[in-house]
N, CA, C and O of each residue as an XYZ file, in Angstrom:
304
protein
N       0.847     -1.175      0.000
C       0.000      0.000      0.000
C       0.892      1.236      0.000
O       1.831      1.331      0.790
N       0.595      2.176     -0.884
C       1.346      3.424     -0.934
C       0.396      4.562     -1.280
O      -0.747      4.341     -1.681
N       0.890      5.768     -1.118
C       0.088      6.940     -1.429
C       0.819      7.746     -2.496
O       2.004      8.044     -2.347
N       0.119      8.099     -3.567
C       0.702      8.827     -4.691
C      -0.009     10.171     -4.808
O      -1.238     10.240     -4.799
N       0.788     11.248     -4.919
C       0.197     12.571     -5.116
C       0.272     12.906     -6.599
O       1.358     12.903     -7.179
N      -0.868     13.195     -7.218
C      -0.928     13.548     -8.637
C      -1.002     15.070     -8.723
O      -2.011     15.678     -8.365
N       0.084     15.671     -9.204
C       0.182     17.131     -9.239
C      -0.854     17.761    -10.155
O      -1.436     18.792     -9.817
N      -1.086     17.159    -11.300
C      -2.020     17.725    -12.279
C      -3.423     17.891    -11.687
O      -4.066     18.923    -11.876
N      -3.886     16.867    -10.971
C      -5.231     16.890    -10.382
C      -5.238     17.407     -8.944
O      -6.301     17.626     -8.362
N      -4.049     17.600     -8.375
C      -3.902     18.041     -6.981
C      -4.688     17.147     -6.022
O      -5.484     17.620     -5.211
N      -4.436     15.827     -6.142
C      -5.128     14.881     -5.267
C      -4.197     13.732     -4.899
O      -3.234     13.434     -5.606
N      -4.508     13.102     -3.780
C      -3.754     11.940     -3.329
C      -4.522     10.686     -3.695
O      -5.750     10.643     -3.619
N      -3.779      9.668     -4.093
C      -4.371      8.393     -4.487
C      -3.756      7.300     -3.625
O      -2.533      7.193     -3.529
N      -4.595      6.496     -3.005
C      -4.106      5.321     -2.283
C      -4.040      4.188     -3.286
O      -5.016      3.890     -3.975
N      -2.875      3.558     -3.358
C      -2.661      2.556     -4.395
C      -1.876      1.368     -3.848
O      -1.246      1.434     -2.793
N      -1.943      0.288     -4.608
C      -1.201     -0.935     -4.288
C      -0.143     -1.133     -5.363
O      -0.431     -1.020     -6.554
N       1.089     -1.430     -4.938
C       2.177     -1.645     -5.882
C       1.974     -2.978     -6.598
O       1.823     -4.017     -5.955
N       1.971     -2.945     -7.942
C       1.780     -4.148     -8.743
C       3.119     -4.687     -9.239
O       3.435     -5.859     -9.038
N       3.909     -3.821     -9.891
C       5.217     -4.211    -10.420
C       6.203     -3.091    -10.172
O       5.833     -1.923    -10.059
N       7.488     -3.478    -10.089
C       8.526     -2.467     -9.897
C       9.820     -2.951    -10.526
O      10.140     -4.138    -10.466
N      10.556     -2.040    -11.124
C      11.875     -2.339    -11.660
C      12.851     -1.369    -11.006
O      12.877     -0.185    -11.342
N      13.646     -1.870    -10.077
C      14.588     -1.027     -9.332
C      15.655     -0.428    -10.247
O      16.086      0.707    -10.041
N      16.077     -1.185    -11.249
C      17.164     -0.726    -12.116
C      16.752      0.479    -12.961
O      17.529      1.422    -13.106
N      15.545      0.460    -13.517
C      15.097      1.556    -14.376
C      14.228      2.565    -13.634
O      13.791      3.554    -14.221
N      13.974      2.325    -12.354
C      13.183      3.237    -11.521
C      11.767      3.448    -12.060
O      11.287      4.579    -12.136
N      11.103      2.351    -12.435
C       9.727      2.398    -12.942
C       8.851      1.544    -12.029
O       9.257      0.467    -11.591
N       7.645      2.037    -11.749
C       6.724      1.324    -10.872
C       5.305      1.412    -11.444
O       4.905      2.456    -11.959
N       4.553      0.326    -11.353
C       3.138      0.324    -11.737
C       2.327      0.088    -10.473
O       2.577     -0.857     -9.724
N       1.348      0.966    -10.246
C       0.477      0.848     -9.082
C      -0.975      0.826     -9.536
O      -1.306      1.296    -10.624
N      -1.836      0.273     -8.686
C      -3.268      0.203     -8.984
C      -4.024      1.021     -7.945
O      -3.877      0.808     -6.742
N      -4.832      1.956     -8.424
C      -5.645      2.815     -7.560
C      -6.661      1.952     -6.821
O      -7.390      1.176     -7.439
N      -6.707      2.089     -5.499
C      -7.627      1.290     -4.678
C      -9.089      1.658     -4.924
O      -9.961      0.796     -4.815
N      -9.374      2.915     -5.252
C     -10.754      3.379     -5.402
C     -11.299      3.086     -6.796
O     -12.356      2.471     -6.933
N     -10.578      3.528     -7.840
C     -11.094      3.411     -9.211
C     -10.637      2.147     -9.924
O     -11.266      1.723    -10.893
N      -9.549      1.540     -9.457
C      -9.022      0.359    -10.128
C      -8.126      0.693    -11.308
O      -7.692     -0.207    -12.027
N      -7.838      1.989    -11.524
C      -6.965      2.405    -12.627
C      -5.516      2.062    -12.316
O      -5.099      2.058    -11.158
N      -4.752      1.774    -13.377
C      -3.326      1.526    -13.239
C      -2.568      2.812    -13.536
O      -2.885      3.521    -14.491
N      -1.563      3.110    -12.711
C      -0.727      4.286    -12.897
C       0.720      3.832    -13.011
O       1.179      3.003    -12.226
N       1.438      4.372    -13.987
C       2.858      4.083    -14.139
C       3.641      5.276    -13.621
O       3.388      6.413    -14.020
N       4.589      5.020    -12.736
C       5.392      6.069    -12.121
C       6.836      5.882    -12.565
O       7.397      4.790    -12.473
N       7.431      6.985    -13.055
C       8.783      6.923    -13.609
C       9.642      8.014    -12.979
O       9.179      9.138    -12.784
N      10.888      7.684    -12.663
C      11.863      8.688    -12.242
C      12.403      9.333    -13.519
O      13.232      8.746    -14.214
N      11.929     10.547    -13.824
C      12.284     11.186    -15.090
C      13.760     11.542    -15.172
O      14.312     11.566    -16.273
N      14.423     11.821    -14.051
C      15.867     12.085    -14.088
C      16.617     10.853    -14.565
O      17.534     10.950    -15.381
N      16.226      9.705    -14.056
C      16.870      8.447    -14.449
C      16.583      8.132    -15.918
O      17.479      7.719    -16.654
N      15.338      8.328    -16.341
C      14.956      8.050    -17.727
C      15.659      9.010    -18.690
O      16.112      8.589    -19.755
N      15.756     10.286    -18.333
C      16.427     11.276    -19.173
C      17.899     10.925    -19.341
O      18.448     11.048    -20.436
N      18.536     10.491    -18.262
C      19.939     10.072    -18.334
C      20.088      8.869    -19.260
O      21.045      8.798    -20.032
N      19.155      7.925    -19.193
C      19.170      6.759    -20.075
C      19.099      7.192    -21.542
O      19.853      6.693    -22.377
N      18.189      8.125    -21.854
C      18.052      8.605    -23.229
C      19.312      9.335    -23.687
O      19.739      9.160    -24.829
N      19.913     10.149    -22.820
C      21.141     10.862    -23.174
C      22.283      9.890    -23.412
O      23.032     10.036    -24.378
N      22.423      8.898    -22.539
C      23.499      7.912    -22.677
C      23.374      7.118    -23.971
O      24.382      6.729    -24.561
N      22.139      6.873    -24.417
C      21.911      6.095    -25.635
C      21.673      6.970    -26.862
O      21.278      6.481    -27.921
N      21.920      8.272    -26.705
C      21.821      9.240    -27.806
C      20.471      9.207    -28.518
O      20.403      9.263    -29.746
N      19.392      9.114    -27.728
C      18.036      9.163    -28.275
C      17.650     10.637    -28.392
O      17.617     11.356    -27.393
N      17.356     11.084    -29.623
C      17.010     12.479    -29.882
C      15.572     12.534    -30.377
O      15.161     11.722    -31.207
N      14.816     13.489    -29.868
C      13.407     13.621    -30.230
C      13.216     14.804    -31.164
O      13.707     15.901    -30.901
N      12.493     14.572    -32.263
C      12.194     15.652    -33.205
C      10.948     16.415    -32.778
O      10.827     17.608    -33.055
N      10.027     15.741    -32.111
C       8.789     16.397    -31.672
C       8.241     15.699    -30.434
O       8.787     14.694    -29.978
N       7.183     16.234    -29.913
C       6.582     15.718    -28.676
C       6.000     14.316    -28.860
O       6.048     13.508    -27.933
N       5.454     14.017    -30.033
C       4.885     12.684    -30.284
C       5.973     11.626    -30.160
O       5.745     10.563    -29.583
N       7.149     11.913    -30.697
C       8.272     10.982    -30.586
C       8.670     10.753    -29.143
O       8.987      9.630    -28.754
N       8.655     11.808    -28.351
C       8.986     11.699    -26.929
C       7.979     10.807    -26.212
O       8.368      9.919    -25.454
N       6.694     11.037    -26.445
C       5.652     10.241    -25.788
C       5.767      8.767    -26.141
O       5.590      7.912    -25.273
N       6.061      8.453    -27.399
C       6.207      7.052    -27.814
C       7.400      6.401    -27.130
O       7.312      5.255    -26.690
N       8.519      7.123    -27.036
C       9.715      6.563    -26.403
C       9.514      6.352    -24.905
O       9.987      5.362    -24.346
N       8.821      7.271    -24.264
C       8.533      7.117    -22.833
C       7.666      5.880    -22.613
O       7.923      5.108    -21.689
N       6.653      5.682    -23.439
C       5.781      4.504    -23.329
C       6.583      3.224    -23.542
O       6.388      2.247    -22.819
N       7.493      3.217    -24.536
C       8.340      2.039    -24.782
C       9.221      1.749    -23.571
O       9.376      0.596    -23.166
N       9.795      2.805    -22.997
C      10.673      2.668    -21.831
C       9.918      2.034    -20.663
O      10.427      1.130    -20.000
N       8.707      2.514    -20.421
C       7.895      1.988    -19.318
C       7.517      0.531    -19.580
O       7.678     -0.320    -18.705
N       7.018      0.244    -20.779
C       6.595     -1.125    -21.103
C       7.762     -2.096    -21.036
O       7.616     -3.204    -20.519
N       8.932     -1.690    -21.560
C      10.106     -2.553    -21.526
C      10.548     -2.801    -20.081
O      10.926     -3.918    -19.727
N      10.499     -1.763    -19.255
C      10.942     -1.889    -17.865
C      10.063     -2.833    -17.053
O      10.548     -3.502    -16.141
N       8.782     -2.891    -17.377
C       7.847     -3.682    -16.570
C       7.519     -5.049    -17.164
O       6.598     -5.715    -16.692
N       8.249     -5.478    -18.181
C       8.007     -6.807    -18.766
C       8.305     -7.888    -17.770
O       8.160     -9.071    -18.080
Protein backbone atom coordinates (compact mmCIF):
# COMPACT_ATOMS: atom_id res chain seq x y z
CA UNK A 1 0.00 0.00 0.00
CA UNK A 2 1.35 3.42 -0.93
CA UNK A 3 0.09 6.94 -1.43
CA UNK A 4 0.70 8.83 -4.69
CA UNK A 5 0.20 12.57 -5.12
CA UNK A 6 -0.93 13.55 -8.64
CA UNK A 7 0.18 17.13 -9.24
CA UNK A 8 -2.02 17.73 -12.28
CA UNK A 9 -5.23 16.89 -10.38
CA UNK A 10 -3.90 18.04 -6.98
CA UNK A 11 -5.13 14.88 -5.27
CA UNK A 12 -3.75 11.94 -3.33
CA UNK A 13 -4.37 8.39 -4.49
CA UNK A 14 -4.11 5.32 -2.28
CA UNK A 15 -2.66 2.56 -4.40
CA UNK A 16 -1.20 -0.93 -4.29
CA UNK A 17 2.18 -1.64 -5.88
CA UNK A 18 1.78 -4.15 -8.74
CA UNK A 19 5.22 -4.21 -10.42
CA UNK A 20 8.53 -2.47 -9.90
CA UNK A 21 11.87 -2.34 -11.66
CA UNK A 22 14.59 -1.03 -9.33
CA UNK A 23 17.16 -0.73 -12.12
CA UNK A 24 15.10 1.56 -14.38
CA UNK A 25 13.18 3.24 -11.52
CA UNK A 26 9.73 2.40 -12.94
CA UNK A 27 6.72 1.32 -10.87
CA UNK A 28 3.14 0.32 -11.74
CA UNK A 29 0.48 0.85 -9.08
CA UNK A 30 -3.27 0.20 -8.98
CA UNK A 31 -5.65 2.82 -7.56
CA UNK A 32 -7.63 1.29 -4.68
CA UNK A 33 -10.75 3.38 -5.40
CA UNK A 34 -11.09 3.41 -9.21
CA UNK A 35 -9.02 0.36 -10.13
CA UNK A 36 -6.96 2.41 -12.63
CA UNK A 37 -3.33 1.53 -13.24
CA UNK A 38 -0.73 4.29 -12.90
CA UNK A 39 2.86 4.08 -14.14
CA UNK A 40 5.39 6.07 -12.12
CA UNK A 41 8.78 6.92 -13.61
CA UNK A 42 11.86 8.69 -12.24
CA UNK A 43 12.28 11.19 -15.09
CA UNK A 44 15.87 12.09 -14.09
CA UNK A 45 16.87 8.45 -14.45
CA UNK A 46 14.96 8.05 -17.73
CA UNK A 47 16.43 11.28 -19.17
CA UNK A 48 19.94 10.07 -18.33
CA UNK A 49 19.17 6.76 -20.07
CA UNK A 50 18.05 8.61 -23.23
CA UNK A 51 21.14 10.86 -23.17
CA UNK A 52 23.50 7.91 -22.68
CA UNK A 53 21.91 6.10 -25.64
CA UNK A 54 21.82 9.24 -27.81
CA UNK A 55 18.04 9.16 -28.28
CA UNK A 56 17.01 12.48 -29.88
CA UNK A 57 13.41 13.62 -30.23
CA UNK A 58 12.19 15.65 -33.20
CA UNK A 59 8.79 16.40 -31.67
CA UNK A 60 6.58 15.72 -28.68
CA UNK A 61 4.88 12.68 -30.28
CA UNK A 62 8.27 10.98 -30.59
CA UNK A 63 8.99 11.70 -26.93
CA UNK A 64 5.65 10.24 -25.79
CA UNK A 65 6.21 7.05 -27.81
CA UNK A 66 9.71 6.56 -26.40
CA UNK A 67 8.53 7.12 -22.83
CA UNK A 68 5.78 4.50 -23.33
CA UNK A 69 8.34 2.04 -24.78
CA UNK A 70 10.67 2.67 -21.83
CA UNK A 71 7.89 1.99 -19.32
CA UNK A 72 6.60 -1.12 -21.10
CA UNK A 73 10.11 -2.55 -21.53
CA UNK A 74 10.94 -1.89 -17.86
CA UNK A 75 7.85 -3.68 -16.57
CA UNK A 76 8.01 -6.81 -18.77
